[in-house]
C-alpha cells in the first residue's frame, strides 16, 4: 500500500502541480503587493481612493454592507488587469519572439515547362503532354 502511494506522489505531474501551486501562491503575493503599492495609489490620484466598504443599506434592523463586496470586485479587477498587462502580455510577446516558424518543406512537384501542369519533381517526362523535362523547376 505504501509502495503505491510512493509511486503516486513521485509521478511527475503530481510534483509539477505541487511546485506550480507553491509558485502561484508566492506570485499571488507579488501581484497583490504590486496592486496595493502602485496601482491603487495611482487610481487614488486620479479618481480618489477605491474603498467602498462604508457603503451599506439597512433593511429593517439588518445592515447589508454591499460596499465590502464592491471593494472586493474592484480589487479583483485591478489584480486581473495588473496580471494581464504586466505579466501575460510581456510573456506572450517574449514567447512569440522566441518561437521560430518551421522551415518550409521541400517541394514535391514542379510545373511542366510546356503545359504548366503539376508533375512530380523527379519526373523526366510530363504525364500530360509527354514533353521531356530538363530537371529545372519552373
PDB file of C-alpha atoms in Angstrom:
ATOM      1  CA  UNK A   1       0.000   0.000   0.000  1.00  0.00           C
ATOM      2  CA  UNK A   2       2.807   2.435   0.825  1.00  0.00           C
ATOM      3  CA  UNK A   3       4.588   1.484  -2.400  1.00  0.00           C
ATOM      4  CA  UNK A   4       1.542   2.588  -4.426  1.00  0.00           C
ATOM      5  CA  UNK A   5       1.368   5.872  -2.507  1.00  0.00           C
ATOM      6  CA  UNK A   6       5.080   6.454  -3.105  1.00  0.00           C
ATOM      7  CA  UNK A   7       4.621   5.884  -6.861  1.00  0.00           C
ATOM      8  CA  UNK A   8       1.642   8.260  -6.898  1.00  0.00           C
ATOM      9  CA  UNK A   9       3.493  11.053  -5.103  1.00  0.00           C
ATOM     10  CA  UNK A  10       6.659  10.720  -7.157  1.00  0.00           C
ATOM     11  CA  UNK A  11       4.896  10.816 -10.515  1.00  0.00           C
ATOM     12  CA  UNK A  12       5.948  13.855 -12.493  1.00  0.00           C
ATOM     13  CA  UNK A  13       2.551  15.504 -12.828  1.00  0.00           C
ATOM     14  CA  UNK A  14       1.843  15.474  -9.066  1.00  0.00           C
ATOM     15  CA  UNK A  15       5.213  17.033  -8.263  1.00  0.00           C
ATOM     16  CA  UNK A  16       4.817  19.574 -11.091  1.00  0.00           C
ATOM     17  CA  UNK A  17       1.373  20.509  -9.817  1.00  0.00           C
ATOM     18  CA  UNK A  18       2.683  20.969  -6.257  1.00  0.00           C
ATOM     19  CA  UNK A  19       5.514  23.183  -7.490  1.00  0.00           C
ATOM     20  CA  UNK A  20       3.039  25.190  -9.581  1.00  0.00           C
ATOM     21  CA  UNK A  21       0.755  25.743  -6.593  1.00  0.00           C
ATOM     22  CA  UNK A  22       3.618  26.915  -4.377  1.00  0.00           C
ATOM     23  CA  UNK A  23       4.964  29.267  -7.055  1.00  0.00           C
ATOM     24  CA  UNK A  24       1.438  30.504  -7.808  1.00  0.00           C
ATOM     25  CA  UNK A  25       0.784  31.298  -4.155  1.00  0.00           C
ATOM     26  CA  UNK A  26       4.069  33.154  -3.925  1.00  0.00           C
ATOM     27  CA  UNK A  27       3.378  35.010  -7.154  1.00  0.00           C
ATOM     28  CA  UNK A  28      -0.048  35.982  -5.822  1.00  0.00           C
ATOM     29  CA  UNK A  29       1.703  37.882  -3.036  1.00  0.00           C
ATOM     30  CA  UNK A  30       3.870  39.708  -5.579  1.00  0.00           C
ATOM     31  CA  UNK A  31       0.862  40.724  -7.680  1.00  0.00           C
ATOM     32  CA  UNK A  32      -1.122  41.820  -4.619  1.00  0.00           C
ATOM     33  CA  UNK A  33       1.834  43.917  -3.485  1.00  0.00           C
ATOM     34  CA  UNK A  34       2.117  45.477  -6.956  1.00  0.00           C
ATOM     35  CA  UNK A  35      -1.557  46.420  -6.927  1.00  0.00           C
ATOM     36  CA  UNK A  36      -1.510  47.756  -3.353  1.00  0.00           C
ATOM     37  CA  UNK A  37       1.778  49.660  -3.802  1.00  0.00           C
ATOM     38  CA  UNK A  38       1.419  51.118  -7.288  1.00  0.00           C
ATOM     39  CA  UNK A  39      -1.949  50.592  -8.982  1.00  0.00           C
ATOM     40  CA  UNK A  40      -4.269  51.608  -6.138  1.00  0.00           C
ATOM     41  CA  UNK A  41      -2.305  54.796  -5.304  1.00  0.00           C
ATOM     42  CA  UNK A  42      -2.283  55.708  -8.992  1.00  0.00           C
ATOM     43  CA  UNK A  43      -6.057  55.278  -9.163  1.00  0.00           C
ATOM     44  CA  UNK A  44      -6.404  57.219  -5.902  1.00  0.00           C
ATOM     45  CA  UNK A  45      -4.506  60.096  -7.530  1.00  0.00           C
ATOM     46  CA  UNK A  46      -6.859  60.095 -10.498  1.00  0.00           C
ATOM     47  CA  UNK A  47     -10.308  59.393  -9.040  1.00  0.00           C
ATOM     48  CA  UNK A  48      -9.925  59.007  -5.286  1.00  0.00           C
ATOM     49  CA  UNK A  49      -9.374  56.035  -3.022  1.00  0.00           C
ATOM     50  CA  UNK A  50     -11.196  52.933  -4.298  1.00  0.00           C
ATOM     51  CA  UNK A  51     -12.697  51.950  -0.941  1.00  0.00           C
ATOM     52  CA  UNK A  52     -16.429  51.374  -0.848  1.00  0.00           C
ATOM     53  CA  UNK A  53     -16.533  49.413   2.420  1.00  0.00           C
ATOM     54  CA  UNK A  54     -18.598  52.086   4.164  1.00  0.00           C
ATOM     55  CA  UNK A  55     -21.492  51.687   1.694  1.00  0.00           C
ATOM     56  CA  UNK A  56     -24.421  49.743   3.140  1.00  0.00           C
ATOM     57  CA  UNK A  57     -28.169  49.591   3.097  1.00  0.00           C
ATOM     58  CA  UNK A  58     -30.380  48.860   6.043  1.00  0.00           C
ATOM     59  CA  UNK A  59     -33.418  46.639   5.636  1.00  0.00           C
ATOM     60  CA  UNK A  60     -35.304  46.511   8.864  1.00  0.00           C
ATOM     61  CA  UNK A  61     -32.697  46.127  11.572  1.00  0.00           C
ATOM     62  CA  UNK A  62     -30.254  44.178   9.346  1.00  0.00           C
ATOM     63  CA  UNK A  63     -27.414  46.022   7.594  1.00  0.00           C
ATOM     64  CA  UNK A  64     -26.270  44.818   4.168  1.00  0.00           C
ATOM     65  CA  UNK A  65     -22.694  46.077   3.623  1.00  0.00           C
ATOM     66  CA  UNK A  66     -22.615  45.815  -0.157  1.00  0.00           C
ATOM     67  CA  UNK A  67     -19.638  48.177  -0.225  1.00  0.00           C
ATOM     68  CA  UNK A  68     -17.360  45.396   1.055  1.00  0.00           C
ATOM     69  CA  UNK A  69     -18.373  43.272  -1.926  1.00  0.00           C
ATOM     70  CA  UNK A  70     -17.939  46.202  -4.300  1.00  0.00           C
ATOM     71  CA  UNK A  71     -14.427  46.859  -2.937  1.00  0.00           C
ATOM     72  CA  UNK A  72     -13.546  43.163  -3.405  1.00  0.00           C
ATOM     73  CA  UNK A  73     -14.776  43.288  -7.025  1.00  0.00           C
ATOM     74  CA  UNK A  74     -12.737  46.433  -7.758  1.00  0.00           C
ATOM     75  CA  UNK A  75      -9.641  44.872  -6.164  1.00  0.00           C
ATOM     76  CA  UNK A  76     -10.152  41.696  -8.222  1.00  0.00           C
ATOM     77  CA  UNK A  77     -10.400  43.719 -11.432  1.00  0.00           C
ATOM     78  CA  UNK A  78      -7.266  45.678 -10.524  1.00  0.00           C
ATOM     79  CA  UNK A  79      -5.318  42.482  -9.820  1.00  0.00           C
ATOM     80  CA  UNK A  80      -6.592  40.865 -13.036  1.00  0.00           C
ATOM     81  CA  UNK A  81      -5.584  43.940 -15.050  1.00  0.00           C
ATOM     82  CA  UNK A  82      -2.146  44.016 -13.407  1.00  0.00           C
ATOM     83  CA  UNK A  83      -1.572  40.340 -14.191  1.00  0.00           C
ATOM     84  CA  UNK A  84      -2.708  40.784 -17.794  1.00  0.00           C
ATOM     85  CA  UNK A  85      -0.782  43.948 -18.618  1.00  0.00           C
ATOM     86  CA  UNK A  86       2.378  43.307 -16.573  1.00  0.00           C
ATOM     87  CA  UNK A  87       2.705  39.510 -16.889  1.00  0.00           C
ATOM     88  CA  UNK A  88       0.594  37.907 -19.634  1.00  0.00           C
ATOM     89  CA  UNK A  89       1.209  40.483 -22.369  1.00  0.00           C
ATOM     90  CA  UNK A  90       5.023  40.635 -21.918  1.00  0.00           C
ATOM     91  CA  UNK A  91       5.306  36.833 -21.643  1.00  0.00           C
ATOM     92  CA  UNK A  92       3.216  36.349 -24.812  1.00  0.00           C
ATOM     93  CA  UNK A  93       5.428  38.860 -26.654  1.00  0.00           C
ATOM     94  CA  UNK A  94       8.565  37.076 -25.444  1.00  0.00           C
ATOM     95  CA  UNK A  95       7.253  33.656 -26.475  1.00  0.00           C
ATOM     96  CA  UNK A  96       6.209  34.986 -29.896  1.00  0.00           C
ATOM     97  CA  UNK A  97       9.665  36.476 -30.407  1.00  0.00           C
ATOM     98  CA  UNK A  98      11.394  33.240 -29.414  1.00  0.00           C
ATOM     99  CA  UNK A  99       9.136  30.988 -31.494  1.00  0.00           C
ATOM    100  CA  UNK A 100      10.620  30.274 -34.873  1.00  0.00           C
ATOM    101  CA  UNK A 101       8.490  29.248 -37.807  1.00  0.00           C
ATOM    102  CA  UNK A 102       9.312  25.789 -39.132  1.00  0.00           C
ATOM    103  CA  UNK A 103      11.280  25.682 -42.361  1.00  0.00           C
ATOM    104  CA  UNK A 104       9.084  25.169 -45.400  1.00  0.00           C
ATOM    105  CA  UNK A 105       9.002  21.606 -46.691  1.00  0.00           C
ATOM    106  CA  UNK A 106      10.921  20.759 -49.807  1.00  0.00           C
ATOM    107  CA  UNK A 107       8.682  20.856 -52.891  1.00  0.00           C
ATOM    108  CA  UNK A 108       7.461  17.514 -54.228  1.00  0.00           C
ATOM    109  CA  UNK A 109       6.109  18.807 -57.534  1.00  0.00           C
ATOM    110  CA  UNK A 110       7.121  21.209 -60.268  1.00  0.00           C
ATOM    111  CA  UNK A 111       5.376  22.786 -63.260  1.00  0.00           C
ATOM    112  CA  UNK A 112       5.863  21.313 -66.692  1.00  0.00           C
ATOM    113  CA  UNK A 113       7.849  23.703 -68.875  1.00  0.00           C
ATOM    114  CA  UNK A 114       5.411  23.253 -71.775  1.00  0.00           C
ATOM    115  CA  UNK A 115       1.867  22.785 -70.426  1.00  0.00           C
ATOM    116  CA  UNK A 116       2.404  24.146 -66.872  1.00  0.00           C
ATOM    117  CA  UNK A 117       0.653  21.195 -65.208  1.00  0.00           C
ATOM    118  CA  UNK A 118       1.938  19.903 -61.859  1.00  0.00           C
ATOM    119  CA  UNK A 119       4.250  16.895 -62.181  1.00  0.00           C
ATOM    120  CA  UNK A 120       6.454  15.047 -59.656  1.00  0.00           C
ATOM    121  CA  UNK A 121       9.780  16.775 -59.088  1.00  0.00           C
ATOM    122  CA  UNK A 122      11.786  13.747 -60.283  1.00  0.00           C
ATOM    123  CA  UNK A 123       9.760  13.237 -63.479  1.00  0.00           C
ATOM    124  CA  UNK A 124      11.707  13.199 -66.749  1.00  0.00           C
ATOM    125  CA  UNK A 125       8.614  13.484 -68.925  1.00  0.00           C
ATOM    126  CA  UNK A 126       5.280  15.212 -68.354  1.00  0.00           C
ATOM    127  CA  UNK A 127       2.390  12.775 -67.996  1.00  0.00           C
ATOM    128  CA  UNK A 128       0.011  15.263 -69.621  1.00  0.00           C
ATOM    129  CA  UNK A 129       1.920  16.400 -72.695  1.00  0.00           C
ATOM    130  CA  UNK A 130       4.820  13.883 -72.830  1.00  0.00           C
ATOM    131  CA  UNK A 131       7.411  16.660 -73.147  1.00  0.00           C
ATOM    132  CA  UNK A 132      10.871  15.890 -71.726  1.00  0.00           C
ATOM    133  CA  UNK A 133      11.772  17.873 -68.614  1.00  0.00           C
ATOM    134  CA  UNK A 134      15.193  19.405 -68.183  1.00  0.00           C
ATOM    135  CA  UNK A 135      15.348  18.934 -64.397  1.00  0.00           C
ATOM    136  CA  UNK A 136      14.661  22.547 -63.506  1.00  0.00           C
ATOM    137  CA  UNK A 137      11.627  23.576 -61.501  1.00  0.00           C
ATOM    138  CA  UNK A 138       9.573  26.192 -63.252  1.00  0.00           C
TER     139      UNK A 138
END
